[in-house]
Amino acid sequence: MAISPSLSPGRDAAGASSDSPEAHRVLILPGWQDSDADHWQSRWVALHGYERVEQSDWLWPRRGDWMARLDEVVQSDDRPVVLVAHSLGCHLVAAWSAHSAHAARVQAALLVAPPDTERPDMPPQLHNWRPINRRRLPFACCAVISSDDPYGSHERSLGLCSEWGAEVVEAGARGHLNSVSGLGDWPEGHAALQDLIRRARQTG
């Protein structure tokens, strides 16, 4: 399924802004080594006022430490949460939601380019993210994947998204959907996020 071109970034289908700070918090979850200034996640923080979840160690990411940090941030505010994860951040969402008592606070999650951390050529810094948590996510989720992601085969990505219960959006040949993919502000991705939030509210 292609990303819908019918929605404008930052607006829901009814035309009302779904970026209202009173409605929910959007938490940005970068992957390994954080997202640089040209990354669409960093651009969304600047453009839309979303909150980046800062981790204490971006170079040697310990799964338990990242989960504890996300739990702390989710509990720091009473508003419902929308998660926007890239790369290793997708595995953070999966692992955290399987163990946290606060997963019910999440309205929806956008998962972009989840890597295959079980591949034998993955760097040692990521070995503690094995095995992959494959439990179905307990909230609405949409995964955007690329057909030529260097960190995971298309077939494996589809299988993982199916196990997570995520709707799949095919982005075409866009690499790892990061700052070198030429996405800019990635308005198509933001439209997909707004559509996901709208649908989660309707069904929730």
Short mmCIF file of C-alpha atoms in Angstrom, two decimals:
data_model
loop_
_atom_site.label_atom_id
_atom_site.label_comp_id
_atom_site.label_asym_id
_atom_site.label_seq_id
_atom_site.Cartn_x
_atom_site.Cartn_y
_atom_site.Cartn_z
CA MET A 1 0.00 0.00 0.00
CA ALA A 2 1.37 3.42 -0.89
CA ILE A 3 1.39 6.36 1.47
CA SER A 4 -1.87 8.24 0.98
CA PRO A 5 -1.35 11.56 -0.80
CA SER A 6 -4.78 12.81 0.23
CA LEU A 7 -3.82 14.10 3.67
CA SER A 8 -1.81 17.25 4.25
CA PRO A 9 0.96 17.17 6.89
CA GLY A 10 -0.21 18.18 10.34
CA ARG A 11 -3.93 17.97 9.54
CA ASP A 12 -6.43 15.20 10.10
CA ALA A 13 -9.00 14.16 7.51
CA ALA A 14 -11.58 16.59 8.86
CA GLY A 15 -9.14 19.48 8.44
CA ALA A 16 -8.65 20.11 12.15
CA SER A 17 -5.12 20.10 13.48
CA SER A 18 -4.18 16.90 15.30
CA ASP A 19 -0.97 18.49 16.58
CA SER A 20 -2.87 20.15 19.44
CA PRO A 21 -0.72 19.86 22.60
CA GLU A 22 -3.87 19.28 24.66
CA ALA A 23 -4.76 16.16 22.67
CA HIS A 24 -1.68 13.99 23.02
CA ARG A 25 2.10 13.92 23.14
CA VAL A 26 4.11 12.77 20.17
CA LEU A 27 7.34 11.15 21.31
CA ILE A 28 10.18 10.82 18.80
CA LEU A 29 12.26 7.66 19.29
CA PRO A 30 15.50 7.75 17.28
CA GLY A 31 17.55 4.68 16.56
CA TRP A 32 21.18 3.79 17.16
CA GLN A 33 23.48 6.86 17.18
CA ASP A 34 20.49 9.23 17.33
CA SER A 35 18.97 11.14 14.39
CA ASP A 36 21.08 13.96 12.94
CA ALA A 37 19.85 17.45 12.10
CA ASP A 38 18.86 16.50 8.54
CA HIS A 39 16.84 13.48 9.63
CA TRP A 40 13.07 13.74 9.24
CA GLN A 41 12.68 13.00 12.97
CA SER A 42 14.75 16.06 13.89
CA ARG A 43 12.85 18.13 11.35
CA TRP A 44 9.51 17.03 12.84
CA VAL A 45 10.71 18.07 16.30
CA ALA A 46 11.55 21.53 14.94
CA LEU A 47 8.45 21.88 12.75
CA HIS A 48 5.77 20.38 14.98
CA GLY A 49 7.09 20.67 18.53
CA TYR A 50 7.30 16.92 19.10
CA GLU A 51 9.39 15.58 21.99
CA ARG A 52 12.59 13.63 21.37
CA VAL A 53 13.24 10.93 23.94
CA GLU A 54 16.90 11.42 24.87
CA GLN A 55 18.87 8.32 25.77
CA SER A 56 21.95 8.35 28.00
CA ASP A 57 24.03 6.29 25.57
CA TRP A 58 23.42 6.45 21.82
CA LEU A 59 26.58 4.51 20.89
CA TRP A 60 26.16 1.40 23.07
CA PRO A 61 22.39 1.14 23.44
CA ARG A 62 21.36 -1.24 26.21
CA ARG A 63 17.83 -2.43 25.66
CA GLY A 64 16.86 -2.37 29.33
CA ASP A 65 18.20 1.16 29.80
CA TRP A 66 16.33 2.46 26.75
CA MET A 67 13.12 0.81 27.94
CA ALA A 68 13.47 2.35 31.40
CA ARG A 69 14.02 5.79 29.89
CA LEU A 70 10.93 5.52 27.69
CA ASP A 71 8.87 4.38 30.67
CA GLU A 72 10.08 7.42 32.62
CA VAL A 73 9.12 9.83 29.84
CA VAL A 74 5.68 8.27 29.30
CA GLN A 75 4.90 8.58 33.03
CA SER A 76 6.02 12.22 33.20
CA ASP A 77 2.77 13.53 31.67
CA ASP A 78 -0.87 12.44 31.95
CA ARG A 79 -1.69 12.91 28.27
CA PRO A 80 -2.00 9.93 25.93
CA VAL A 81 1.06 9.20 23.83
CA VAL A 82 1.81 8.65 20.15
CA LEU A 83 5.18 7.05 19.40
CA VAL A 84 7.20 7.82 16.27
CA ALA A 85 10.12 5.40 15.99
CA HIS A 86 12.90 4.97 13.47
CA SER A 87 15.22 1.98 13.08
CA LEU A 88 16.26 0.61 16.50
CA GLY A 89 13.55 2.80 18.02
CA CYS A 90 11.01 0.38 16.52
CA HIS A 91 12.50 -2.46 18.56
CA LEU A 92 12.37 -0.21 21.62
CA VAL A 93 8.62 0.17 21.09
CA ALA A 94 8.18 -3.60 20.75
CA ALA A 95 10.26 -4.48 23.81
CA TRP A 96 8.87 -1.70 26.00
CA SER A 97 5.22 -2.42 25.17
CA ALA A 98 5.69 -6.08 26.07
CA HIS A 99 6.96 -5.28 29.58
CA SER A 100 5.67 -1.87 30.65
CA ALA A 101 2.63 -1.41 32.86
CA HIS A 102 2.03 1.88 31.03
CA ALA A 103 1.65 0.63 27.46
CA ALA A 104 -2.08 1.41 27.63
CA ARG A 105 -1.13 5.10 27.58
CA VAL A 106 -0.12 4.75 23.93
CA GLN A 107 -2.72 5.65 21.31
CA ALA A 108 -0.69 4.64 18.27
CA ALA A 109 2.81 4.10 16.93
CA LEU A 110 4.46 4.89 13.61
CA LEU A 111 7.35 2.48 13.03
CA VAL A 112 9.82 3.38 10.28
CA ALA A 113 12.50 1.07 8.86
CA PRO A 114 12.82 -1.54 11.61
CA PRO A 115 16.21 -3.25 11.16
CA ASP A 116 16.86 -6.97 11.45
CA THR A 117 18.92 -7.03 14.64
CA GLU A 118 19.25 -10.83 14.40
CA ARG A 119 21.35 -10.65 11.24
CA PRO A 120 24.85 -12.11 11.80
CA ASP A 121 26.51 -8.99 10.37
CA MET A 122 24.93 -6.60 12.87
CA PRO A 123 27.54 -4.65 14.89
CA PRO A 124 28.26 -5.89 18.43
CA GLN A 125 26.69 -2.75 19.92
CA LEU A 126 23.29 -4.12 18.90
CA HIS A 127 23.67 -7.74 19.98
CA ASN A 128 21.82 -7.15 23.26
CA TRP A 129 18.70 -6.37 21.19
CA ARG A 130 18.42 -10.08 20.41
CA PRO A 131 16.14 -11.93 20.29
CA ILE A 132 13.67 -9.61 18.62
CA ASN A 133 10.46 -9.15 20.59
CA ARG A 134 7.78 -10.37 18.20
CA ARG A 135 4.72 -10.00 20.41
CA ARG A 136 1.76 -8.25 18.82
CA LEU A 137 1.70 -4.57 19.80
CA PRO A 138 -1.25 -3.61 22.04
CA PHE A 139 -2.09 -0.40 20.15
CA ALA A 140 -2.69 0.78 16.60
CA CYS A 141 0.50 0.79 14.59
CA CYS A 142 1.68 1.50 11.08
CA ALA A 143 5.07 0.48 9.70
CA VAL A 144 6.77 2.23 6.79
CA ILE A 145 9.36 0.05 5.08
CA SER A 146 11.71 0.38 2.13
CA SER A 147 12.28 -2.22 -0.56
CA ASP A 148 16.08 -1.81 -0.39
CA ASP A 149 16.80 -1.21 3.30
CA PRO A 150 20.45 -2.21 3.87
CA TYR A 151 19.70 -3.27 7.45
CA GLY A 152 16.97 -5.80 6.75
CA SER A 153 15.53 -7.73 3.84
CA HIS A 154 12.13 -6.77 2.53
CA GLU A 155 10.80 -10.24 3.30
CA ARG A 156 12.01 -10.15 6.91
CA SER A 157 10.59 -6.65 7.38
CA LEU A 158 7.18 -7.77 6.14
CA GLY A 159 7.23 -10.78 8.44
CA LEU A 160 8.16 -8.73 11.48
CA CYS A 161 5.49 -6.14 10.77
CA SER A 162 2.92 -8.91 10.46
CA GLU A 163 3.90 -10.33 13.86
CA TRP A 164 3.65 -6.88 15.42
CA GLY A 165 0.20 -6.44 13.89
CA ALA A 166 1.31 -3.34 12.00
CA GLU A 167 -0.30 -1.99 8.87
CA VAL A 168 2.44 -1.83 6.22
CA VAL A 169 3.15 1.18 4.04
CA GLU A 170 5.56 0.57 1.17
CA ALA A 171 7.86 3.56 0.60
CA GLY A 172 9.66 2.13 -2.44
CA ALA A 173 13.44 2.05 -2.81
CA ARG A 174 14.40 4.65 -0.18
CA GLY A 175 17.19 2.89 1.69
CA HIS A 176 16.96 3.10 5.48
CA LEU A 177 14.51 6.02 5.33
CA ASN A 178 16.98 8.28 7.10
CA SER A 179 18.79 11.54 6.38
CA VAL A 180 20.60 10.13 3.33
CA SER A 181 17.33 8.99 1.74
CA GLY A 182 16.46 12.48 0.49
CA LEU A 183 13.20 12.69 2.43
CA GLY A 184 13.56 16.28 3.65
CA ASP A 185 10.66 17.11 5.96
CA TRP A 186 8.97 13.91 4.70
CA PRO A 187 5.43 15.30 4.40
CA GLU A 188 4.13 11.94 3.13
CA GLY A 189 5.27 10.28 6.34
CA HIS A 190 3.71 12.99 8.45
CA ALA A 191 0.43 12.59 6.58
CA ALA A 192 0.56 8.86 7.33
CA LEU A 193 1.12 9.68 11.01
CA GLN A 194 -1.87 12.02 11.13
CA ASP A 195 -4.06 9.45 9.39
CA LEU A 196 -2.96 6.81 11.90
CA ILE A 197 -3.79 9.11 14.83
CA ARG A 198 -7.20 9.93 13.38
CA ARG A 199 -8.08 6.27 12.87
CA ALA A 200 -6.81 5.29 16.32
CA ARG A 201 -9.06 7.90 17.90
CA GLN A 202 -12.08 6.69 15.94
CA THR A 203 -11.59 3.08 17.00
CA GLY A 204 -10.41 3.85 20.53
#
